[in-house]
PDB file of C-alpha atoms in Angstrom:
ATOM      1  CA  MET A   1       0.000   0.000   0.000  1.00 48.00           C
ATOM      2  CA  PHE A   2       2.843   2.382   0.914  1.00 49.00           C
ATOM      3  CA  GLY A   3       6.314   2.347  -0.589  1.00 55.00           C
ATOM      4  CA  ASN A   4       9.384   2.179   1.615  1.00 62.00           C
ATOM      5  CA  LYS A   5      10.195   5.809   0.871  1.00 63.00           C
ATOM      6  CA  THR A   6       6.744   6.939   2.031  1.00 61.00           C
ATOM      7  CA  LEU A   7       6.912   4.812   5.166  1.00 61.00           C
ATOM      8  CA  ASP A   8      10.372   6.130   5.947  1.00 65.00           C
ATOM      9  CA  ARG A   9       9.144   9.711   5.581  1.00 61.00           C
ATOM     10  CA  LEU A  10       6.099   9.055   7.799  1.00 61.00           C
ATOM     11  CA  ASP A  11       8.344   7.502  10.412  1.00 65.00           C
ATOM     12  CA  GLN A  12      10.655  10.519  10.222  1.00 68.00           C
ATOM     13  CA  MET A  13       7.697  12.924  10.540  1.00 61.00           C
ATOM     14  CA  LEU A  14       6.472  11.183  13.698  1.00 64.00           C
ATOM     15  CA  SER A  15       9.963  11.133  15.224  1.00 70.00           C
ATOM     16  CA  GLU A  16      10.501  14.804  14.493  1.00 67.00           C
ATOM     17  CA  ALA A  17       7.065  15.623  15.903  1.00 59.00           C
ATOM     18  CA  LEU A  18       7.896  13.844  19.154  1.00 58.00           C
ATOM     19  CA  SER A  19      11.209  15.689  19.411  1.00 63.00           C
ATOM     20  CA  GLY A  20       9.702  19.043  18.384  1.00 62.00           C
ATOM     21  CA  THR A  21      11.955  19.437  15.348  1.00 64.00           C
ATOM     22  CA  PHE A  22       9.497  18.739  12.516  1.00 52.00           C
ATOM     23  CA  GLN A  23      10.016  20.857   9.391  1.00 60.00           C
ATOM     24  CA  GLU A  24       7.883  20.663   6.273  1.00 55.00           C
ATOM     25  CA  GLU A  25       9.851  19.723   3.163  1.00 55.00           C
ATOM     26  CA  ILE A  26       9.497  21.560  -0.142  1.00 49.00           C
ATOM     27  CA  TYR A  27       5.813  21.565  -1.049  1.00 46.00           C
ATOM     28  CA  ASP A  28       4.570  19.926  -4.230  1.00 47.00           C
ATOM     29  CA  GLU A  29       1.238  18.441  -5.298  1.00 49.00           C
ATOM     30  CA  THR A  30       1.895  14.891  -4.102  1.00 59.00           C
ATOM     31  CA  LYS A  31      -0.311  13.286  -1.487  1.00 60.00           C
ATOM     32  CA  LEU A  32       2.650  12.985   0.873  1.00 58.00           C
ATOM     33  CA  SER A  33       3.363  16.702   0.560  1.00 64.00           C
ATOM     34  CA  ARG A  34      -0.265  17.547   1.321  1.00 63.00           C
ATOM     35  CA  LEU A  35      -0.091  15.222   4.324  1.00 65.00           C
ATOM     36  CA  GLU A  36       3.030  17.029   5.541  1.00 62.00           C
ATOM     37  CA  THR A  37       1.218  20.359   5.305  1.00 66.00           C
ATOM     38  CA  LYS A  38      -1.734  19.073   7.326  1.00 66.00           C
ATOM     39  CA  TRP A  39       0.637  17.487   9.823  1.00 62.00           C
ATOM     40  CA  LYS A  40       2.400  20.821  10.302  1.00 67.00           C
ATOM     41  CA  ARG A  41      -0.934  22.584  10.877  1.00 70.00           C
ATOM     42  CA  PHE A  42      -1.923  19.918  13.403  1.00 69.00           C
ATOM     43  CA  LEU A  43       1.339  20.316  15.309  1.00 61.00           C
ATOM     44  CA  ALA A  44       0.969  24.112  15.311  1.00 66.00           C
ATOM     45  CA  ALA A  45      -2.585  23.842  16.682  1.00 69.00           C
ATOM     46  CA  SER A  46      -1.436  21.344  19.317  1.00 70.00           C
ATOM     47  CA  LEU A  47       1.410  23.625  20.353  1.00 65.00           C
ATOM     48  CA  LEU A  48      -0.961  26.592  20.653  1.00 59.00           C
ATOM     49  CA  SER A  49      -3.357  24.519  22.748  1.00 63.00           C
ATOM     50  CA  LYS A  50      -0.493  23.432  24.980  1.00 67.00           C
ATOM     51  CA  GLU A  51       0.657  27.028  25.413  1.00 69.00           C
ATOM     52  CA  ASN A  52      -2.884  28.165  26.245  1.00 63.00           C
ATOM     53  CA  LEU A  53      -3.219  25.393  28.814  1.00 65.00           C
ATOM     54  CA  ALA A  54       0.099  26.338  30.384  1.00 67.00           C
ATOM     55  CA  ARG A  55      -0.962  29.998  30.473  1.00 71.00           C
ATOM     56  CA  GLU A  56      -4.258  29.101  32.145  1.00 65.00           C
ATOM     57  CA  LYS A  57      -2.419  27.060  34.746  1.00 63.00           C
ATOM     58  CA  GLU A  58      -0.134  30.009  35.448  1.00 69.00           C
ATOM     59  CA  ASN A  59      -3.168  32.286  35.807  1.00 67.00           C
ATOM     60  CA  VAL A  60      -4.712  29.881  38.310  1.00 60.00           C
ATOM     61  CA  LYS A  61      -1.430  29.686  40.230  1.00 59.00           C
ATOM     62  CA  SER A  62      -1.218  33.478  40.258  1.00 68.00           C
ATOM     63  CA  LEU A  63      -4.809  33.783  41.469  1.00 64.00           C
ATOM     64  CA  VAL A  64      -4.260  31.250  44.252  1.00 58.00           C
ATOM     65  CA  SER A  65      -1.081  33.074  45.261  1.00 62.00           C
ATOM     66  CA  ASP A  66      -2.944  36.393  45.305  1.00 69.00           C
ATOM     67  CA  ILE A  67      -5.733  34.925  47.420  1.00 66.00           C
ATOM     68  CA  SER A  68      -3.222  33.489  49.866  1.00 61.00           C
ATOM     69  CA  HIS A  69      -1.359  36.777  50.160  1.00 68.00           C
ATOM     70  CA  GLN A  70      -4.368  39.069  50.394  1.00 70.00           C
ATOM     71  CA  THR A  71      -6.324  36.974  52.924  1.00 69.00           C
ATOM     72  CA  LYS A  72      -3.363  36.549  55.262  1.00 71.00           C
ATOM     73  CA  THR A  73      -3.622  39.942  56.974  1.00 76.00           C
ATOM     74  CA  PRO A  74      -7.384  40.010  57.733  1.00 76.00           C
ATOM     75  CA  MET A  75      -7.315  36.397  58.906  1.00 73.00           C
ATOM     76  CA  THR A  76      -4.376  37.129  61.221  1.00 78.00           C
ATOM     77  CA  ASN A  77      -6.178  40.183  62.569  1.00 81.00           C
ATOM     78  CA  ILE A  78      -9.370  38.220  63.195  1.00 80.00           C
ATOM     79  CA  LYS A  79      -7.462  35.609  65.201  1.00 78.00           C
ATOM     80  CA  LEU A  80      -5.660  38.331  67.147  1.00 82.00           C
ATOM     81  CA  TYR A  81      -8.848  40.167  68.140  1.00 79.00           C
ATOM     82  CA  VAL A  82     -10.565  36.905  69.049  1.00 78.00           C
ATOM     83  CA  ASP A  83      -7.671  36.071  71.389  1.00 79.00           C
ATOM     84  CA  LEU A  84      -7.724  39.553  72.920  1.00 81.00           C
ATOM     85  CA  LEU A  85     -11.486  39.399  73.415  1.00 77.00           C
ATOM     86  CA  GLU A  86     -11.242  35.993  75.060  1.00 74.00           C
ATOM     87  CA  GLU A  87      -8.486  37.234  77.357  1.00 77.00           C
ATOM     88  CA  THR A  88     -10.504  40.332  78.282  1.00 74.00           C
ATOM     89  CA  LEU A  89     -13.654  38.377  79.109  1.00 69.00           C
ATOM     90  CA  GLN A  90     -11.790  35.767  81.139  1.00 70.00           C
ATOM     91  CA  SER A  91      -9.901  38.345  83.227  1.00 73.00           C
ATOM     92  CA  ASP A  92     -12.909  40.543  83.967  1.00 68.00           C
ATOM     93  CA  GLN A  93     -15.997  38.583  84.953  1.00 62.00           C
ATOM     94  CA  THR A  94     -17.805  41.747  86.097  1.00 67.00           C
ATOM     95  CA  MET A  95     -17.706  43.141  82.549  1.00 63.00           C
ATOM     96  CA  GLU A  96     -16.303  46.460  83.759  1.00 67.00           C
ATOM     97  CA  ARG A  97     -14.358  46.481  80.493  1.00 70.00           C
ATOM     98  CA  LYS A  98     -17.469  45.973  78.432  1.00 70.00           C
ATOM     99  CA  GLU A  99     -16.719  48.883  76.081  1.00 74.00           C
ATOM    100  CA  GLU A 100     -13.305  47.453  75.299  1.00 76.00           C
ATOM    101  CA  ALA A 101     -14.832  44.046  74.587  1.00 74.00           C
ATOM    102  CA  LEU A 102     -17.431  45.582  72.312  1.00 73.00           C
ATOM    103  CA  GLY A 103     -14.689  47.480  70.495  1.00 79.00           C
ATOM    104  CA  LEU A 104     -12.832  44.251  69.858  1.00 78.00           C
ATOM    105  CA  LEU A 105     -15.998  42.635  68.571  1.00 75.00           C
ATOM    106  CA  GLU A 106     -16.555  45.591  66.241  1.00 78.00           C
ATOM    107  CA  GLU A 107     -13.041  45.214  64.851  1.00 81.00           C
ATOM    108  CA  ILE A 108     -13.606  41.493  64.308  1.00 81.00           C
ATOM    109  CA  SER A 109     -16.747  42.334  62.392  1.00 76.00           C
ATOM    110  CA  ARG A 110     -14.863  44.898  60.279  1.00 77.00           C
ATOM    111  CA  GLN A 111     -12.083  42.471  59.416  1.00 78.00           C
ATOM    112  CA  THR A 112     -14.615  39.758  58.589  1.00 78.00           C
ATOM    113  CA  SER A 113     -16.445  42.118  56.231  1.00 74.00           C
ATOM    114  CA  LYS A 114     -13.161  43.008  54.562  1.00 74.00           C
ATOM    115  CA  LEU A 115     -12.351  39.342  54.067  1.00 76.00           C
ATOM    116  CA  GLU A 116     -15.836  38.627  52.724  1.00 74.00           C
ATOM    117  CA  PHE A 117     -15.533  41.517  50.239  1.00 71.00           C
ATOM    118  CA  LEU A 118     -12.141  40.267  49.085  1.00 74.00           C
ATOM    119  CA  ILE A 119     -13.380  36.731  48.509  1.00 74.00           C
ATOM    120  CA  GLN A 120     -16.435  37.990  46.616  1.00 72.00           C
ATOM    121  CA  SER A 121     -14.235  40.190  44.411  1.00 71.00           C
ATOM    122  CA  LEU A 122     -11.835  37.358  43.688  1.00 71.00           C
ATOM    123  CA  THR A 123     -14.748  35.101  42.837  1.00 70.00           C
ATOM    124  CA  LYS A 124     -16.104  37.649  40.361  1.00 70.00           C
ATOM    125  CA  VAL A 125     -12.695  38.022  38.729  1.00 70.00           C
ATOM    126  CA  SER A 126     -12.128  34.274  38.451  1.00 68.00           C
ATOM    127  CA  ARG A 127     -15.613  33.742  37.016  1.00 66.00           C
ATOM    128  CA  LEU A 128     -14.997  36.422  34.396  1.00 67.00           C
ATOM    129  CA  GLU A 129     -11.503  35.219  33.490  1.00 66.00           C
ATOM    130  CA  SER A 130     -12.592  31.599  33.155  1.00 63.00           C
ATOM    131  CA  ASN A 131     -15.748  32.554  31.202  1.00 63.00           C
ATOM    132  CA  ILE A 132     -17.932  30.763  33.747  1.00 57.00           C
ATOM    133  CA  VAL A 133     -20.205  33.800  33.624  1.00 62.00           C
ATOM    134  CA  GLU A 134     -20.718  35.486  30.276  1.00 77.00           C
ATOM    135  CA  VAL A 135     -21.079  39.213  29.833  1.00 81.00           C
ATOM    136  CA  LYS A 136     -24.023  39.640  27.454  1.00 89.00           C
ATOM    137  CA  PRO A 137     -24.329  43.213  26.148  1.00 92.00           C
ATOM    138  CA  VAL A 138     -27.645  44.369  24.690  1.00 94.00           C
ATOM    139  CA  MET A 139     -28.798  47.742  23.365  1.00 95.00           C
ATOM    140  CA  GLN A 140     -30.428  49.730  26.175  1.00 95.00           C
ATOM    141  CA  LYS A 141     -30.664  53.210  27.668  1.00 95.00           C
ATOM    142  CA  VAL A 142     -27.979  54.406  30.048  1.00 95.00           C
ATOM    143  CA  ASP A 143     -30.132  56.728  32.196  1.00 94.00           C
ATOM    144  CA  ARG A 144     -31.342  53.924  34.496  1.00 95.00           C
ATOM    145  CA  LEU A 145     -27.784  52.626  34.828  1.00 96.00           C
ATOM    146  CA  LEU A 146     -26.603  56.018  36.051  1.00 96.00           C
ATOM    147  CA  GLU A 147     -29.543  56.663  38.378  1.00 95.00           C
ATOM    148  CA  GLU A 148     -29.483  53.274  40.105  1.00 96.00           C
ATOM    149  CA  THR A 149     -25.705  53.240  40.532  1.00 96.00           C
ATOM    150  CA  ILE A 150     -25.797  56.709  42.124  1.00 95.00           C
ATOM    151  CA  THR A 151     -28.646  55.603  44.417  1.00 95.00           C
ATOM    152  CA  ASP A 152     -26.639  52.572  45.560  1.00 94.00           C
ATOM    153  CA  TYR A 153     -23.778  54.806  46.717  1.00 94.00           C
ATOM    154  CA  SER A 154     -25.763  57.790  47.950  1.00 93.00           C
ATOM    155  CA  GLY A 155     -25.505  56.707  51.585  1.00 93.00           C
ATOM    156  CA  LYS A 156     -21.725  56.444  51.417  1.00 92.00           C
ATOM    157  CA  ALA A 157     -21.553  59.834  49.690  1.00 94.00           C
ATOM    158  CA  ARG A 158     -23.663  61.461  52.449  1.00 94.00           C
ATOM    159  CA  THR A 159     -21.466  59.942  55.132  1.00 93.00           C
ATOM    160  CA  LYS A 160     -18.371  61.342  53.423  1.00 92.00           C
ATOM    161  CA  LYS A 161     -20.190  64.668  52.803  1.00 94.00           C
ATOM    162  CA  VAL A 162     -19.574  64.387  49.064  1.00 95.00           C
ATOM    163  CA  ALA A 163     -22.141  65.475  46.469  1.00 95.00           C
ATOM    164  CA  VAL A 164     -22.759  63.269  43.405  1.00 95.00           C
ATOM    165  CA  ARG A 165     -24.308  65.192  40.497  1.00 95.00           C
ATOM    166  CA  ASN A 166     -25.711  63.519  37.418  1.00 96.00           C
ATOM    167  CA  THR A 167     -25.791  66.089  34.609  1.00 95.00           C
ATOM    168  CA  TYR A 168     -27.271  63.734  32.009  1.00 94.00           C
ATOM    169  CA  ASP A 169     -30.995  63.768  31.174  1.00 90.00           C
ATOM    170  CA  GLY A 170     -30.996  62.269  27.668  1.00 91.00           C
ATOM    171  CA  ASN A 171     -32.232  58.969  26.216  1.00 92.00           C
ATOM    172  CA  ALA A 172     -29.089  57.642  24.541  1.00 93.00           C
ATOM    173  CA  LYS A 173     -28.556  53.919  24.156  1.00 94.00           C
ATOM    174  CA  ALA A 174     -25.456  51.747  24.133  1.00 95.00           C
ATOM    175  CA  SER A 175     -24.621  48.050  24.069  1.00 95.00           C
ATOM    176  CA  PHE A 176     -23.804  46.750  27.555  1.00 96.00           C
ATOM    177  CA  ASP A 177     -24.621  44.080  30.117  1.00 94.00           C
ATOM    178  CA  TYR A 178     -26.654  45.921  32.764  1.00 95.00           C
ATOM    179  CA  LYS A 179     -25.611  43.901  35.825  1.00 92.00           C
ATOM    180  CA  TRP A 180     -21.889  43.779  35.105  1.00 91.00           C
ATOM    181  CA  THR A 181     -21.629  47.352  33.806  1.00 95.00           C
ATOM    182  CA  LYS A 182     -23.379  48.595  36.933  1.00 95.00           C
ATOM    183  CA  GLU A 183     -20.747  46.666  38.900  1.00 90.00           C
ATOM    184  CA  ALA A 184     -17.999  48.399  36.886  1.00 93.00           C
ATOM    185  CA  LEU A 185     -19.490  51.875  37.237  1.00 96.00           C
ATOM    186  CA  GLY A 186     -20.073  51.271  40.941  1.00 94.00           C
ATOM    187  CA  ASN A 187     -16.394  50.406  41.435  1.00 91.00           C
ATOM    188  CA  VAL A 188     -15.309  53.715  39.926  1.00 94.00           C
ATOM    189  CA  LEU A 189     -17.941  55.763  41.790  1.00 95.00           C
ATOM    190  CA  ASP A 190     -17.001  54.040  45.045  1.00 91.00           C
ATOM    191  CA  ASN A 191     -13.354  55.005  44.524  1.00 90.00           C
ATOM    192  CA  ALA A 192     -14.334  58.574  43.646  1.00 92.00           C
ATOM    193  CA  ILE A 193     -16.269  58.918  46.912  1.00 93.00           C
ATOM    194  CA  LYS A 194     -13.577  57.201  48.954  1.00 89.00           C
ATOM    195  CA  TYR A 195     -10.750  59.432  47.716  1.00 88.00           C
ATOM    196  CA  SER A 196     -12.685  62.720  47.548  1.00 90.00           C
ATOM    197  CA  LYS A 197     -12.411  65.496  50.090  1.00 89.00           C
ATOM    198  CA  PRO A 198     -15.471  66.362  52.212  1.00 92.00           C
ATOM    199  CA  GLU A 199     -17.701  69.033  50.655  1.00 92.00           C
ATOM    200  CA  SER A 200     -16.357  68.267  47.161  1.00 94.00           C
ATOM    201  CA  VAL A 201     -18.412  67.298  44.100  1.00 95.00           C
ATOM    202  CA  ILE A 202     -18.385  64.229  41.838  1.00 96.00           C
ATOM    203  CA  THR A 203     -19.833  64.939  38.414  1.00 96.00           C
ATOM    204  CA  ILE A 204     -21.284  62.260  36.138  1.00 96.00           C
ATOM    205  CA  SER A 205     -21.825  63.179  32.503  1.00 96.00           C
ATOM    206  CA  VAL A 206     -22.412  61.493  29.135  1.00 96.00           C
ATOM    207  CA  THR A 207     -20.973  62.314  25.703  1.00 95.00           C
ATOM    208  CA  GLU A 208     -22.136  60.663  22.489  1.00 94.00           C
ATOM    209  CA  TYR A 209     -19.726  59.831  19.698  1.00 93.00           C
ATOM    210  CA  GLU A 210     -20.283  58.089  16.383  1.00 91.00           C
ATOM    211  CA  MET A 211     -19.307  54.613  17.579  1.00 93.00           C
ATOM    212  CA  TYR A 212     -19.189  54.965  21.354  1.00 95.00           C
ATOM    213  CA  LEU A 213     -21.111  56.484  24.229  1.00 95.00           C
ATOM    214  CA  ALA A 214     -18.823  57.867  26.922  1.00 96.00           C
ATOM    215  CA  ILE A 215     -19.776  57.993  30.617  1.00 96.00           C
ATOM    216  CA  SER A 216     -17.547  60.251  32.689  1.00 96.00           C
ATOM    217  CA  VAL A 217     -17.055  60.101  36.465  1.00 96.00           C
ATOM    218  CA  LYS A 218     -15.055  63.176  37.501  1.00 95.00           C
ATOM    219  CA  ASP A 219     -14.027  63.870  41.087  1.00 93.00           C
ATOM    220  CA  GLN A 220     -12.115  66.533  43.002  1.00 91.00           C
ATOM    221  CA  GLY A 221     -10.114  64.058  45.028  1.00 88.00           C
ATOM    222  CA  ILE A 222      -6.458  63.300  45.627  1.00 88.00           C
ATOM    223  CA  GLY A 223      -5.686  62.504  41.988  1.00 88.00           C
ATOM    224  CA  ILE A 224      -3.158  60.025  40.616  1.00 85.00           C
ATOM    225  CA  ARG A 225       0.524  60.565  39.982  1.00 87.00           C
ATOM    226  CA  GLU A 226       1.445  60.416  36.294  1.00 85.00           C
ATOM    227  CA  GLU A 227       3.910  57.572  36.831  1.00 84.00           C
ATOM    228  CA  ASN A 228       1.138  55.471  38.405  1.00 83.00           C
ATOM    229  CA  LEU A 229      -1.483  55.900  35.665  1.00 82.00           C
ATOM    230  CA  SER A 230      -0.314  52.842  33.733  1.00 81.00           C
ATOM    231  CA  GLN A 231      -0.510  50.642  36.844  1.00 82.00           C
ATOM    232  CA  ILE A 232      -3.878  51.454  38.383  1.00 81.00           C
ATOM    233  CA  PHE A 233      -5.781  48.794  36.414  1.00 79.00           C
ATOM    234  CA  GLY A 234      -3.489  46.014  37.601  1.00 75.00           C
ATOM    235  CA  ARG A 235      -4.836  43.364  39.928  1.00 70.00           C
ATOM    236  CA  PHE A 236      -4.282  44.318  43.606  1.00 64.00           C
ATOM    237  CA  TYR A 237      -2.421  47.515  42.709  1.00 59.00           C
ATOM    238  CA  ARG A 238      -2.637  50.230  45.352  1.00 61.00           C
ATOM    239  CA  SER A 239      -0.483  53.358  45.457  1.00 62.00           C
ATOM    240  CA  GLU A 240       1.259  54.482  48.627  1.00 61.00           C
ATOM    241  CA  GLU A 241      -1.151  57.409  48.992  1.00 59.00           C
ATOM    242  CA  VAL A 242      -4.202  55.162  49.496  1.00 55.00           C
ATOM    243  CA  ASN A 243      -2.798  52.284  51.544  1.00 51.00           C
ATOM    244  CA  GLN A 244      -4.486  53.659  54.664  1.00 53.00           C
ATOM    245  CA  GLU A 245      -7.907  53.521  52.998  1.00 57.00           C
ATOM    246  CA  GLU A 246     -10.182  50.485  52.961  1.00 59.00           C
ATOM    247  CA  GLY A 247      -9.894  48.379  49.808  1.00 55.00           C
ATOM    248  CA  VAL A 248      -7.961  45.566  48.168  1.00 57.00           C
ATOM    249  CA  GLY A 249      -7.078  47.086  44.798  1.00 65.00           C
ATOM    250  CA  ILE A 250      -9.214  44.876  42.602  1.00 74.00           C
ATOM    251  CA  GLY A 251     -12.087  47.184  41.578  1.00 81.00           C
ATOM    252  CA  LEU A 252     -10.436  48.916  38.615  1.00 87.00           C
ATOM    253  CA  TYR A 253      -9.028  45.634  37.335  1.00 86.00           C
ATOM    254  CA  LEU A 254     -12.503  44.111  37.427  1.00 86.00           C
ATOM    255  CA  THR A 255     -13.957  47.221  35.745  1.00 90.00           C
ATOM    256  CA  ARG A 256     -11.515  47.027  32.846  1.00 90.00           C
ATOM    257  CA  GLU A 257     -12.166  43.310  32.328  1.00 87.00           C
ATOM    258  CA  ILE A 258     -15.942  43.837  32.272  1.00 89.00           C
ATOM    259  CA  LEU A 259     -15.754  46.615  29.692  1.00 93.00           C
ATOM    260  CA  LYS A 260     -13.323  44.636  27.571  1.00 90.00           C
ATOM    261  CA  LYS A 261     -15.767  41.735  27.410  1.00 88.00           C
ATOM    262  CA  GLU A 262     -18.533  43.959  26.050  1.00 91.00           C
ATOM    263  CA  ASP A 263     -16.305  45.569  23.412  1.00 90.00           C
ATOM    264  CA  GLY A 264     -15.794  48.737  25.412  1.00 93.00           C
ATOM    265  CA  TYR A 265     -12.861  50.276  27.240  1.00 93.00           C
ATOM    266  CA  ILE A 266     -11.941  52.733  29.979  1.00 94.00           C
ATOM    267  CA  LYS A 267      -9.591  55.734  30.066  1.00 94.00           C
ATOM    268  CA  VAL A 268      -8.390  57.912  32.913  1.00 92.00           C
ATOM    269  CA  LYS A 269      -7.281  61.530  33.148  1.00 93.00           C
ATOM    270  CA  SER A 270      -5.825  62.864  36.351  1.00 91.00           C
ATOM    271  CA  VAL A 271      -3.896  65.732  37.880  1.00 89.00           C
ATOM    272  CA  TYR A 272      -2.250  64.787  41.144  1.00 89.00           C
ATOM    273  CA  GLY A 273      -3.786  66.758  44.008  1.00 87.00           C
ATOM    274  CA  GLU A 274      -6.693  68.044  41.912  1.00 89.00           C
ATOM    275  CA  GLY A 275      -8.791  65.017  40.998  1.00 91.00           C
ATOM    276  CA  SER A 276      -9.401  62.284  38.427  1.00 93.00           C
ATOM    277  CA  GLU A 277     -11.772  61.535  35.587  1.00 95.00           C
ATOM    278  CA  PHE A 278     -12.598  57.976  34.560  1.00 95.00           C
ATOM    279  CA  ILE A 279     -14.366  57.611  31.213  1.00 95.00           C
ATOM    280  CA  PHE A 280     -16.296  54.490  30.178  1.00 94.00           C
ATOM    281  CA  TYR A 281     -16.605  53.919  26.442  1.00 96.00           C
ATOM    282  CA  LEU A 282     -19.615  51.714  25.646  1.00 95.00           C
ATOM    283  CA  HIS A 283     -20.070  50.504  22.085  1.00 92.00           C
ATOM    284  CA  LYS A 284     -23.215  51.772  20.344  1.00 89.00           C
ATOM    285  CA  ALA A 285     -23.398  49.025  17.703  1.00 77.00           C
TER     286      ALA A 285
END
């Protein structure tokens, strides 16, 4: 059925494939040459699949490492405050130090909430990155998105004594997944409130372009140093200026990933000490 020359070449092709040294010989119209071409395509596809698998494994390893690192501090703090509370209650049966005990309990609650928020954020990121949950953009108005997101954070804004003003009253539409885009917009608004000065104003506006609809969140907060602008969307990135604030540095990363999955993107403008403006670009097609 096969000549010795053909069998020898097939044997050589398999050996070279196993060693990773396969090279296609000069192409002609023979069946063996066509087989070599298909074999090369198969090996290239297999190599790409192997590289993708290795990359996914590295992403999982990185995520596990991040989880381990980021949960270490709140877990340690929880254990510490539990031990202190136990010691306080055991040494003072009359509860004369009740206020101190309640303070320790409050701190335990705060650390637990921080840990819960971190785990929820990591879960959202991992679900997005692994495509377990799909972002499904549809054409819809943006006015409800703005109004409901502002309402969700109005209490935090009042506590911080920051005003949030929505200057948009139009009926423009864009293509976006309502739930996930609200999550993304909420992350940016939350940061704007957190890093704004009391009595300052956060302005939300909308600009329509030919292909995109832009939602702007502009604050009068601490701003971002120019050398840090390229890093702020990295997972767990936090600048030195905000380390004392609550947060884990995952909100902007999650925001960028959400917008990317619905064919949009995000840009930032900032002057250090004067404030920042984050602009969402939602596709209109």
